Coordinates of C-alpha atoms in Angstrom, one line a residue:
M519 CA 0.0 -0.1 -0.1
K520 CA 2.9 2.6 0.6
T521 CA 4.3 1.8 -2.5
V522 CA 1.0 2.8 -4.2
Q523 CA 0.6 6.1 -2.1
W524 CA 4.0 6.8 -3.0
Q525 CA 3.2 6.3 -6.8
A526 CA 0.1 8.4 -6.5
L527 CA 2.0 11.3 -4.7
R528 CA 4.7 11.3 -7.2
L529 CA 2.0 11.0 -10.0
A530 CA 0.4 14.1 -8.6
L531 CA 3.2 16.1 -9.7
G532 CA 1.6 16.0 -13.0
T533 CA -1.3 18.2 -12.1
A534 CA 1.1 20.3 -10.1
S535 CA 3.1 21.3 -13.2
A536 CA 0.4 21.0 -15.9
L537 CA -2.3 23.1 -14.0
G538 CA -0.5 24.6 -11.0
L539 CA 2.4 26.0 -12.4
A540 CA 1.4 26.1 -16.5
R541 CA -2.1 27.4 -16.1
F542 CA -3.2 28.7 -12.9
A543 CA 0.1 30.5 -12.0
Y544 CA -0.6 33.0 -14.9
G545 CA -3.4 34.4 -12.7
L546 CA -0.7 35.8 -10.3
L547 CA 1.2 37.1 -13.3
V548 CA -1.6 38.9 -14.8
P549 CA -0.9 42.3 -12.9
A550 CA 2.7 42.4 -13.8
M551 CA 2.2 41.4 -17.4
R552 CA -0.7 43.8 -17.9
D553 CA 1.3 46.8 -16.6
G554 CA 4.6 45.7 -18.4
L555 CA 2.9 45.0 -21.6
H556 CA 0.1 47.5 -21.5
W557 CA -2.9 44.9 -21.8
S558 CA -6.4 45.3 -21.3
L559 CA -8.3 42.8 -19.2
A560 CA -10.0 41.6 -22.3
E561 CA -6.2 41.0 -23.8
A562 CA -5.1 39.4 -20.6
G563 CA -8.1 37.2 -21.3
V564 CA -7.1 36.4 -24.6
M565 CA -3.9 34.9 -23.3
S566 CA -5.6 32.8 -20.9
A567 CA -8.0 31.8 -23.9
A568 CA -5.0 30.8 -25.7
N569 CA -4.0 28.4 -23.3
G570 CA -7.7 26.9 -23.2
L571 CA -7.6 26.6 -27.0
G572 CA -4.2 24.6 -26.6
Y573 CA -5.8 22.4 -23.9
L574 CA -8.6 21.7 -26.2
L575 CA -6.6 20.8 -29.0
G576 CA -4.6 18.8 -26.6
A577 CA -7.7 16.9 -25.5
L578 CA -8.7 16.1 -29.0
L579 CA -5.3 14.8 -29.8
T580 CA -4.4 12.8 -26.6
P581 CA -6.2 9.6 -27.6
L582 CA -4.2 9.6 -31.0
V583 CA -1.0 10.3 -29.1
R584 CA -1.7 7.6 -26.6
R585 CA -2.1 5.0 -29.1
R586 CA 1.5 5.7 -30.4
L587 CA 2.9 6.3 -27.1
G588 CA 0.8 4.5 -24.4
T589 CA -0.6 6.2 -21.5
A590 CA 2.8 6.4 -19.6
G591 CA 4.6 7.9 -22.4
T592 CA 1.8 10.3 -23.0
F593 CA 1.9 11.6 -19.5
R594 CA 5.9 11.7 -19.5
W595 CA 6.3 13.8 -22.9
G596 CA 3.5 15.8 -22.0
M597 CA 5.3 16.8 -18.8
A598 CA 8.6 17.4 -21.2
L599 CA 6.5 19.7 -23.3
T600 CA 5.4 21.8 -20.5
V601 CA 8.8 22.5 -19.4
V602 CA 9.8 23.8 -22.8
A603 CA 6.5 25.9 -23.0
L604 CA 7.1 27.5 -19.7
A605 CA 10.6 28.4 -20.8
A606 CA 9.5 29.8 -23.8
T607 CA 7.0 32.0 -22.3
A608 CA 10.1 33.8 -20.6
V609 CA 12.1 34.5 -23.7
S610 CA 10.1 37.4 -25.5
G611 CA 7.2 40.0 -24.8
D612 CA 5.9 39.5 -28.3
H613 CA 2.1 39.0 -28.5
L614 CA 2.1 36.1 -30.7
A615 CA 5.0 34.3 -29.2
L616 CA 3.3 34.6 -25.8
L617 CA 0.2 33.2 -27.4
T618 CA 2.0 30.3 -29.0
A619 CA 3.9 29.3 -25.7
R620 CA 0.5 29.5 -23.7
A621 CA -1.1 27.4 -26.3
V622 CA 1.5 24.8 -26.1
A623 CA 1.7 24.8 -22.5
G624 CA -2.1 24.2 -22.6
A625 CA -1.9 21.3 -25.4
A626 CA 0.8 19.5 -23.2
G627 CA -1.3 20.1 -19.9
A628 CA -4.3 18.4 -21.4
S629 CA -2.1 15.2 -22.3
V630 CA -0.8 15.2 -18.9
F631 CA -4.3 15.8 -17.4
I632 CA -5.9 12.9 -19.2
A633 CA -3.2 10.4 -19.2
G634 CA -2.5 11.0 -15.5
G635 CA -6.0 10.6 -14.7
V636 CA -6.2 7.3 -16.5
I637 CA -3.3 6.0 -14.5
A638 CA -4.8 7.2 -11.4
A639 CA -8.1 5.5 -12.0
R640 CA -6.1 2.1 -12.6
I641 CA -4.3 2.7 -9.3
A642 CA -7.7 3.3 -7.4
T643 CA -9.0 0.0 -9.2
D644 CA -6.1 -2.1 -8.2
I645 CA -6.6 -0.9 -4.3
S646 CA -10.2 -0.5 -4.4
S647 CA -10.1 3.0 -3.1
G648 CA -10.7 6.6 -4.6
V649 CA -7.9 8.3 -2.7
P650 CA -5.3 8.0 -5.9
I651 CA -7.9 10.0 -7.8
T652 CA -8.3 13.0 -5.5
V653 CA -4.8 13.0 -4.6
Y654 CA -3.8 13.2 -8.2
F655 CA -6.1 16.5 -8.8
A656 CA -5.1 17.8 -5.4
G657 CA -1.4 17.9 -6.7
T658 CA -2.4 21.0 -8.4
G659 CA -2.4 22.8 -5.2
L660 CA 1.6 22.3 -4.8
G661 CA 2.0 24.1 -7.9
I662 CA 0.0 26.8 -6.7
V663 CA 1.5 27.2 -3.3
F664 CA 4.8 27.4 -5.1
S665 CA 3.7 30.1 -7.5
G666 CA 2.2 31.9 -4.6
A667 CA 5.9 32.0 -3.0
L668 CA 7.7 32.7 -5.8
I669 CA 5.9 35.4 -8.4
P670 CA 4.8 37.9 -5.8
A671 CA 8.3 38.2 -4.8
M672 CA 9.6 38.9 -8.6
G673 CA 7.5 41.9 -8.6
D674 CA 7.3 43.3 -12.1
R675 CA 10.1 40.7 -13.5
W676 CA 7.4 38.3 -14.8
Q677 CA 9.7 36.9 -17.3
L678 CA 12.1 35.8 -14.4
A679 CA 9.0 34.2 -12.6
W680 CA 8.4 32.3 -15.9
V681 CA 12.0 31.1 -15.8
G682 CA 11.4 30.1 -12.2
L683 CA 8.0 28.2 -13.0
S684 CA 9.9 26.3 -15.8
V685 CA 12.8 25.2 -13.5
A686 CA 10.1 23.7 -10.9
A687 CA 8.2 22.0 -13.6
G688 CA 11.5 20.3 -14.9
L689 CA 12.1 18.9 -11.4
A690 CA 8.4 17.8 -11.2
T691 CA 9.0 15.9 -14.5
L692 CA 12.1 14.2 -13.0
V693 CA 10.4 13.0 -9.9
S694 CA 7.1 11.9 -11.7
W695 CA 8.6 10.3 -14.6
G696 CA 9.1 6.7 -12.8
A697 CA 5.4 7.1 -11.3
A698 CA 3.8 7.1 -14.7
R699 CA 3.7 3.2 -15.2
T700 CA 0.5 1.1 -16.2
G701 CA 1.6 -2.3 -15.9
E702 CA 0.7 -2.2 -19.9
D703 CA 3.9 -2.1 -22.2
K704 CA 1.8 -1.9 -25.4
E705 CA -1.7 -0.3 -25.1
A706 CA -2.3 0.5 -28.7
S707 CA -4.7 -2.4 -29.1
A708 CA -6.8 -1.4 -26.0
A709 CA -6.7 2.3 -26.9
T710 CA -8.2 1.6 -30.5
A711 CA -11.0 -0.6 -28.7
G712 CA -12.5 2.6 -26.3
R713 CA -15.2 4.8 -27.3
A714 CA -16.4 7.8 -25.5
R715 CA -19.5 7.4 -23.5
V716 CA -20.8 11.0 -23.0
W717 CA -24.6 10.9 -24.0
P718 CA -25.7 8.8 -21.0
V719 CA -24.3 11.3 -18.6
W720 CA -25.0 14.6 -20.8
R721 CA -26.2 16.7 -18.1
T722 CA -23.1 15.9 -16.1
A723 CA -21.1 16.9 -19.3
L724 CA -22.9 20.1 -19.3
A725 CA -22.6 21.0 -15.7
Y726 CA -18.8 20.3 -16.4
L727 CA -18.9 22.8 -19.5
L728 CA -20.4 25.4 -17.1
F729 CA -18.0 24.5 -14.3
A730 CA -14.7 24.9 -16.6
A731 CA -16.1 28.3 -18.2
G732 CA -16.8 29.8 -14.4
Y733 CA -14.2 28.4 -12.4
I734 CA -11.1 29.5 -14.3
T735 CA -12.1 33.3 -14.0
Y736 CA -12.0 33.4 -10.5
I737 CA -8.2 32.0 -10.5
T738 CA -7.1 34.0 -13.4
Y739 CA -8.4 37.4 -12.2
L740 CA -8.2 37.2 -8.6
S741 CA -4.9 38.8 -8.4
A742 CA -5.9 41.6 -10.4
Y743 CA -9.4 41.9 -8.5
L744 CA -7.1 42.4 -5.4
A745 CA -4.6 44.9 -7.1
D746 CA -7.5 47.1 -8.1
R747 CA -8.2 47.2 -4.3
N748 CA -5.0 48.0 -3.4
V749 CA -4.3 45.0 -1.6
P750 CA -0.6 44.6 0.0
V751 CA 1.6 42.2 -2.2
A752 CA 1.8 40.1 1.2
Q753 CA -1.9 39.6 1.3
V754 CA -1.9 38.3 -2.1
T755 CA 0.8 36.1 -1.6
L756 CA -0.9 34.7 1.6
T757 CA -4.1 34.5 -0.3
W758 CA -2.5 32.4 -3.0
T759 CA -0.6 30.2 -0.5
V760 CA -3.7 29.5 1.4
L761 CA -5.8 28.6 -1.6
G762 CA -3.3 26.0 -2.8
V763 CA -3.2 24.5 0.7
A764 CA -6.7 24.2 0.4
V765 CA -6.4 22.4 -2.8
M766 CA -4.1 19.7 -1.2
A767 CA -6.4 19.2 1.5
A768 CA -9.1 18.6 -0.6
P769 CA -8.6 14.6 -0.7
S770 CA -9.3 14.3 3.1
L771 CA -12.5 16.2 2.7
W772 CA -14.0 14.8 -0.6
S773 CA -12.3 11.2 -1.4
R774 CA -15.1 9.2 0.7
P775 CA -17.9 11.4 -0.5
I776 CA -16.7 11.2 -4.1
T777 CA -16.5 7.4 -3.9
T778 CA -19.6 6.6 -1.8
W779 CA -22.1 9.4 -2.3
P780 CA -24.6 8.0 -5.1
G781 CA -24.7 9.4 -8.6
G782 CA -24.0 13.2 -9.1
R783 CA -24.6 14.1 -5.3
A784 CA -21.1 15.2 -4.6
L785 CA -20.6 16.9 -7.9
A786 CA -23.7 19.0 -7.2
V787 CA -22.5 19.6 -3.6
L788 CA -19.0 20.7 -4.9
L789 CA -20.2 23.0 -7.4
A790 CA -22.7 24.7 -5.1
I791 CA -20.2 25.2 -2.4
L792 CA -17.8 26.6 -5.1
A793 CA -20.4 29.3 -6.1
G794 CA -20.6 30.2 -2.7
G795 CA -17.0 30.7 -2.3
A796 CA -16.8 32.9 -5.4
A797 CA -19.5 35.0 -4.2
L798 CA -18.1 35.6 -0.8
A799 CA -15.1 37.5 -2.3
L800 CA -17.3 39.9 -3.8
T801 CA -18.7 40.9 -0.3
S802 CA -15.4 42.6 0.9
S803 CA -11.8 42.7 0.2
A804 CA -11.0 42.2 3.9
V805 CA -8.5 39.7 4.8
P806 CA -10.8 37.2 6.5
V807 CA -13.1 37.3 3.8
I808 CA -10.8 36.8 1.1
L809 CA -9.0 34.1 2.9
T810 CA -12.3 32.2 3.6
S811 CA -13.2 32.7 -0.1
A812 CA -9.8 31.2 -1.1
V813 CA -10.2 28.3 1.1
V814 CA -13.8 27.2 -0.1
Y815 CA -12.6 27.8 -3.6
G816 CA -9.4 25.8 -3.2
A817 CA -11.1 23.0 -1.0
T818 CA -13.4 22.5 -4.0
F819 CA -12.3 23.3 -7.6
M820 CA -10.0 20.5 -8.3
A821 CA -12.3 17.9 -6.5
V822 CA -14.9 18.6 -9.4
P823 CA -12.6 16.9 -12.0
A824 CA -11.9 14.3 -9.4
A825 CA -15.7 13.6 -8.9
V826 CA -16.2 13.8 -12.8
T827 CA -13.4 11.1 -13.3
S828 CA -14.8 8.9 -10.6
L829 CA -18.2 9.0 -12.4
I830 CA -16.4 8.1 -15.7
K831 CA -14.5 5.3 -13.9
N832 CA -17.8 3.8 -12.3
G833 CA -20.1 4.5 -15.4
T834 CA -17.9 3.1 -18.2
S835 CA -15.8 0.0 -18.9
P836 CA -11.9 0.4 -18.2
A837 CA -11.6 0.4 -22.3
D838 CA -13.8 3.4 -22.5
W839 CA -12.0 5.6 -20.0
T840 CA -9.4 7.4 -21.9
A841 CA -11.8 8.3 -24.8
T842 CA -14.5 9.3 -22.5
L843 CA -12.3 11.4 -20.0
A844 CA -10.8 12.9 -23.6
A845 CA -14.1 13.9 -24.6
F846 CA -15.0 15.4 -21.0
T847 CA -11.6 17.0 -21.2
T848 CA -12.6 18.5 -24.5
L849 CA -15.8 20.2 -23.3
F850 CA -13.9 21.2 -20.1
A851 CA -11.1 23.1 -22.5
A852 CA -13.8 24.7 -24.5
G853 CA -15.3 26.4 -21.4
Q854 CA -11.8 27.2 -20.2
T855 CA -11.0 29.0 -23.5
A856 CA -14.3 30.9 -23.6
G857 CA -14.7 31.8 -20.0
P858 CA -11.8 34.4 -19.4
W859 CA -12.2 36.0 -22.7
I860 CA -15.6 36.8 -22.2
A861 CA -15.4 37.6 -18.3
G862 CA -12.6 39.8 -19.4
I863 CA -15.0 41.9 -21.8
L864 CA -17.3 42.2 -19.3
A865 CA -14.8 43.4 -16.5
D866 CA -13.4 45.9 -19.1
H867 CA -17.0 47.4 -19.3
T868 CA -17.7 47.1 -15.5
S869 CA -15.0 46.1 -13.0
T870 CA -13.1 43.2 -11.9
D871 CA -16.1 42.2 -9.7
A872 CA -17.5 40.9 -12.9
T873 CA -15.0 38.0 -13.2
L874 CA -16.1 36.7 -9.7
A875 CA -19.4 37.1 -10.3
W876 CA -19.1 35.0 -13.5
T877 CA -17.8 32.2 -11.5
A878 CA -20.4 32.2 -9.0
I879 CA -23.3 32.3 -11.3
L880 CA -22.0 29.9 -13.8
C881 CA -21.0 27.3 -11.1
A882 CA -24.4 27.7 -9.4
V883 CA -26.2 26.9 -12.5
A884 CA -23.8 23.8 -13.0
A885 CA -24.8 22.8 -9.6
A886 CA -28.5 22.8 -10.0
I887 CA -28.0 20.8 -13.3
A888 CA -25.7 18.0 -11.7
A889 CA -28.1 17.7 -8.9
T890 CA -31.1 16.7 -11.1
P891 CA -31.6 13.0 -11.3
A892 CA -31.0 12.6 -14.9
G893 CA -27.5 14.1 -14.6
R894 CA -26.2 11.0 -12.4
A895 CA -24.1 8.5 -13.9
R896 CA -25.2 4.8 -13.8
P897 CA -22.9 2.2 -14.1
A898 CA -23.8 0.0 -17.0
P899 CA -24.5 -3.6 -16.1
P900 CA -21.3 -5.8 -16.7
A901 CA -23.2 -7.8 -19.4
T902 CA -24.1 -4.5 -21.4
R903 CA -20.5 -3.5 -21.0
E904 CA -19.3 -7.0 -22.5
R905 CA -21.6 -6.6 -25.5
E906 CA -20.2 -3.0 -26.1
R907 CA -16.7 -4.4 -26.3
Q908 CA -17.7 -7.0 -28.6

């Protein structure tokens, strides 16, 4: 068991790098890059949208890449490409170059996210526990904590911050490399047999799409929201660190509900709490309020993909996991692409309050959809799964 736990912890460096460093750290860099490159909030949102578009492309290509490289190879080389993309982001302030680097980081992150999720699901099956799944997604928090410690200390030196993130991603790649093992040296035949199973849980898929479009704006614009209120750098650092620690604590809170609560109940509860946490930050920029909002947000937002992955694991055959998870990740990527851009436009015409309100509203609607009985995943009977594979 200890060996399996150690494997899950090392594997969690995948989400620490692909999401915590390559995606969410950008939210901390928005103020410095906006000032240094003279961006509007909409332009900052376009940069985030480029990352989301790359993520979408990566989600579409991952099943094809997996057929060629296998699940472990897809994870490992996705991690390596993430390092390259982060380093490239530090090279130039040219808008096109930055868009390209952010898109590549997104594509690499999607491959890591999907392949790592499949490996975590297999580990969970082997030990009959959902803990490896929640631990895998909670690894994001480590990347967020590191970003919170590094980036504010860099001040306006945003390029140096990207260099630091790329070095951290390189270390994560080295440590996680051996953890990405599946026990299958050749997976091409298994991969080609899988099919995406989205329609039976289309309401869950819709809730996931709304979540993706909503949650990302909070973490993308939170630093800008605080900067507009002249919040001290020390408070921004503390807020980001608290948020990341809350993400890492999520497995102890949600592993059991995700694996034992029937249907989509855990997903609906997570989305409702997430909406409340985002709305809380709109009430005041006082330290206790913002920190409470960060704790609530951090303790729930990465548990949502874990809950969806668990639903996929329980509702589809193992042969269909990669294809189904890739389909859901495609929806996730589409939401992440559109969300920051639309919210940025709204914020430019109103205020940065609009970005947090966007998160609260979309996640609340997603919670209502996930709570409906028709939105719950129902595992197919074994006989049905066997017929589908034939």
